[in-house]
CSV table of N, CA and C in Angstrom, one decimal:
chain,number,residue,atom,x,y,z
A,1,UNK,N,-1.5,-4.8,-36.4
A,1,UNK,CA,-2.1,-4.6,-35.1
A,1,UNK,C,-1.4,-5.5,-34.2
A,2,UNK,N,-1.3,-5.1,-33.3
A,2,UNK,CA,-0.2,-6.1,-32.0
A,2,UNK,C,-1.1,-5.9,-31.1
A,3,UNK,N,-1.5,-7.5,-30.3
A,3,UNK,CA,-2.3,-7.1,-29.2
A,3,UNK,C,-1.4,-7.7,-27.9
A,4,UNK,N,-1.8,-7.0,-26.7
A,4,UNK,CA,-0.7,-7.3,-25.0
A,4,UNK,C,-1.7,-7.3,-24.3
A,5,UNK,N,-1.6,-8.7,-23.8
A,5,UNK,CA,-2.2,-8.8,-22.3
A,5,UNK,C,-1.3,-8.4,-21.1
A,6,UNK,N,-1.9,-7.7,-20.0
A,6,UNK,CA,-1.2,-7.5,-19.1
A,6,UNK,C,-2.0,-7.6,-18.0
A,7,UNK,N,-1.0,-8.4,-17.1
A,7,UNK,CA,-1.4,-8.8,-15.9
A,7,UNK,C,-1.4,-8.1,-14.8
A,8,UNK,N,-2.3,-8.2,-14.4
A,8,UNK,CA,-2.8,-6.6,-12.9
A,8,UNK,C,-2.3,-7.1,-11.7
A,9,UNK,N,-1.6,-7.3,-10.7
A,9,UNK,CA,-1.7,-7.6,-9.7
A,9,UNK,C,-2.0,-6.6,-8.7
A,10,UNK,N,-2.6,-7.2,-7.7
A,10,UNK,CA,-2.9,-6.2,-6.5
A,10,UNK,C,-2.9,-6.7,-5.3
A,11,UNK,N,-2.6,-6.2,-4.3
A,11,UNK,CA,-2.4,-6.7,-3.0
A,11,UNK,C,-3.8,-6.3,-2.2
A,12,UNK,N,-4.2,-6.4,-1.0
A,12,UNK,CA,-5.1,-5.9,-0.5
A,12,UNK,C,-4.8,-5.8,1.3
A,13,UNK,N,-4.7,-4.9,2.4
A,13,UNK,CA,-4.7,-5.1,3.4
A,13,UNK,C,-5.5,-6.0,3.9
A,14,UNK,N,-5.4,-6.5,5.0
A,14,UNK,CA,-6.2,-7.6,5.9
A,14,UNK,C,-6.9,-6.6,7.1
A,15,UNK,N,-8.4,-6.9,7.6
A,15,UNK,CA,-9.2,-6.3,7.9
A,15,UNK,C,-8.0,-5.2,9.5
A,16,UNK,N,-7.9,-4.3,9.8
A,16,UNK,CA,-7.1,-3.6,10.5
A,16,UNK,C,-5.8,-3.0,10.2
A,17,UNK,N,-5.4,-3.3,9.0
A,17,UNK,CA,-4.5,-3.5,8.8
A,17,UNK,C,-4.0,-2.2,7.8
A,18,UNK,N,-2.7,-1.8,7.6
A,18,UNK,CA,-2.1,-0.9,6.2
A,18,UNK,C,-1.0,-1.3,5.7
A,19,UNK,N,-1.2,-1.1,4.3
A,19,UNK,CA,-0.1,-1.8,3.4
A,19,UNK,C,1.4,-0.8,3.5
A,20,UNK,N,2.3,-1.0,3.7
A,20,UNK,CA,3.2,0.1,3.1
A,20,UNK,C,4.4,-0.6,3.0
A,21,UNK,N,5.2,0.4,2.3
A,21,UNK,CA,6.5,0.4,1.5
A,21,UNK,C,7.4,1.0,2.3
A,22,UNK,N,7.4,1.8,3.3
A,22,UNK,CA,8.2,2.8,3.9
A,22,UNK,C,8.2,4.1,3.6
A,23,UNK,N,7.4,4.3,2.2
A,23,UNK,CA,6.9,5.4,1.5
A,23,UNK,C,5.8,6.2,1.3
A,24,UNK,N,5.1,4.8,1.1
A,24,UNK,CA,3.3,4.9,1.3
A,24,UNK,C,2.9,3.9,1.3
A,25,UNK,N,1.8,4.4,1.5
A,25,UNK,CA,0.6,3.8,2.6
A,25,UNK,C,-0.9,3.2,2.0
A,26,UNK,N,-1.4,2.3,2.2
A,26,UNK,CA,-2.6,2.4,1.9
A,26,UNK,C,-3.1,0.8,2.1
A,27,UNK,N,-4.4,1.1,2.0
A,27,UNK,CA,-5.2,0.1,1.9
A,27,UNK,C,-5.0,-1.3,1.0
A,28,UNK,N,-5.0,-0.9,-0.3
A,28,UNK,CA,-5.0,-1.6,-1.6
A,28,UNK,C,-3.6,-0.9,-2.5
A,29,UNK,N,-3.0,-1.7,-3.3
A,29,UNK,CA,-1.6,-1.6,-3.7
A,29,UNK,C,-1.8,-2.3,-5.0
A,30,UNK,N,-1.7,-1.6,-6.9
A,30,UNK,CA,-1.5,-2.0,-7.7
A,30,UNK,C,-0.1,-2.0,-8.0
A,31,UNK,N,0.2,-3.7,-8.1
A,31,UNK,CA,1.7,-3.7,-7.8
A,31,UNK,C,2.3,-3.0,-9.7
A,32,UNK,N,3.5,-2.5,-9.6
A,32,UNK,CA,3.7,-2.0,-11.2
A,32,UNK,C,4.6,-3.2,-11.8
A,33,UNK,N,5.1,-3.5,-12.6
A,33,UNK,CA,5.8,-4.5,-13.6
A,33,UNK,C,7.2,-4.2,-12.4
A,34,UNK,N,7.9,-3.8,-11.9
A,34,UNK,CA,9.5,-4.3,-11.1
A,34,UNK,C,8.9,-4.1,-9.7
A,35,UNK,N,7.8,-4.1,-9.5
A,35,UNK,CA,7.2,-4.0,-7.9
A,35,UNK,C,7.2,-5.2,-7.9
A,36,UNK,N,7.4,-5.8,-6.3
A,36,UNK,CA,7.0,-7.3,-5.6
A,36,UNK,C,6.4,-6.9,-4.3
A,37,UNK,N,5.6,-7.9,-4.3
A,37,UNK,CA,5.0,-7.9,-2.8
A,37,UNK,C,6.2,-8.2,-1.5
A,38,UNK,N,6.9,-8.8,-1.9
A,38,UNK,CA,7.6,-8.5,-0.7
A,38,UNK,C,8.5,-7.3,-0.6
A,39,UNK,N,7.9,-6.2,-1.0
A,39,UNK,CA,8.6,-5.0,-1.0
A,39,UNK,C,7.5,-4.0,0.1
A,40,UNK,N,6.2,-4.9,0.7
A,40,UNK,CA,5.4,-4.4,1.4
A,40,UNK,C,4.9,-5.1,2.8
A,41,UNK,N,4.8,-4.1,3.0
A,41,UNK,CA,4.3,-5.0,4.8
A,41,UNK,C,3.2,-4.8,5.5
A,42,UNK,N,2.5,-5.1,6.3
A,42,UNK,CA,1.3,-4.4,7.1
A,42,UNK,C,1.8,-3.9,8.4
A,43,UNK,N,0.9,-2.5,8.4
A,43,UNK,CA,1.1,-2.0,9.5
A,43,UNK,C,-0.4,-2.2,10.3
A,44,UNK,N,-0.5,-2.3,11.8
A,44,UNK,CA,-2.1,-2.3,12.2
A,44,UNK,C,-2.4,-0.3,11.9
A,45,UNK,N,-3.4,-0.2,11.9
A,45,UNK,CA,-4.6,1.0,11.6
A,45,UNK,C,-3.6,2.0,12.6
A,46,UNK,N,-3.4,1.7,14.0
A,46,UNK,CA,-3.0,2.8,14.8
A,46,UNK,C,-1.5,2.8,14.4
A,47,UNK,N,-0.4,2.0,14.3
A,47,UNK,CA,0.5,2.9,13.9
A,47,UNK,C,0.8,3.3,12.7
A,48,UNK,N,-0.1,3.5,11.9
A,48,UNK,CA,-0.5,4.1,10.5
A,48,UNK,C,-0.6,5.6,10.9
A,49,UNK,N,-1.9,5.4,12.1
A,49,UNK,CA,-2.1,7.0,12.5
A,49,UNK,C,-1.2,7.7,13.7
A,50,UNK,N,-0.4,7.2,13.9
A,50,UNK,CA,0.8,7.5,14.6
A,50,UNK,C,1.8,8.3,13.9
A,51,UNK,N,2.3,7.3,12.8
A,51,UNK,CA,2.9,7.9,11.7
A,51,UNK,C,2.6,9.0,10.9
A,52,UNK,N,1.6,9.1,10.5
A,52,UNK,CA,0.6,9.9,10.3
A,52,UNK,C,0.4,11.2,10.8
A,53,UNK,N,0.3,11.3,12.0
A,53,UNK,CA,0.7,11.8,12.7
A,53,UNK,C,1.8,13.1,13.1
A,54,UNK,N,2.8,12.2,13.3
A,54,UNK,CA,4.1,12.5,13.4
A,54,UNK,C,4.5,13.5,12.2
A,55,UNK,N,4.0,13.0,10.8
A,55,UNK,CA,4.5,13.4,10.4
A,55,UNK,C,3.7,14.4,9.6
A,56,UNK,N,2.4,15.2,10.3
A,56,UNK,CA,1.5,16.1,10.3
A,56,UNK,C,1.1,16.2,8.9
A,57,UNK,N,0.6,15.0,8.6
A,57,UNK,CA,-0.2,14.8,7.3
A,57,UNK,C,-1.3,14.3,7.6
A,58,UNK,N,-2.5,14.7,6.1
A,58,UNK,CA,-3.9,14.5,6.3
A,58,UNK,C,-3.8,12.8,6.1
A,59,UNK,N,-5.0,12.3,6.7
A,59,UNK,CA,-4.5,11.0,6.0
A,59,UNK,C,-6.5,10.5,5.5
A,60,UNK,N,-6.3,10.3,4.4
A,60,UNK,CA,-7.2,9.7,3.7
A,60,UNK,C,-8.0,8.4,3.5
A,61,UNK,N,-7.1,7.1,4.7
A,61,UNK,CA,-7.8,6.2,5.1
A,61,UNK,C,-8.4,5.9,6.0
């Protein structure tokens, strides 16, 4: 039997705020094993829905 711990990381937005990549978007971000947080930025809420927008998608936050 082989046992693996694995470590979760997660980022979280700051109250107004959206996480993104340039790709997607969101609130909360489980980073994967070759993800870094500095591969993310915050956007404020409105140019989320700008973007959003623009690019006539539903948006779920």
């Amino acid at each position: 039997m082989e046992m693996t711990t694995i470590e979760l990381r997660k980022i979280t937005a700051s109250e107004g705020m959206v996480l993104t990549n340039g790709e997607a978007y969101s609130k909360e971000v489980y980073l994967g094993c070759n993800d870094n947080p500095d591969n993310w930025q915050e956007i404020t809420e409105e140019e989320y829905k700008i973007i959003i927008e623009k690019l006539n998608f539903k948006s779920d936050i």
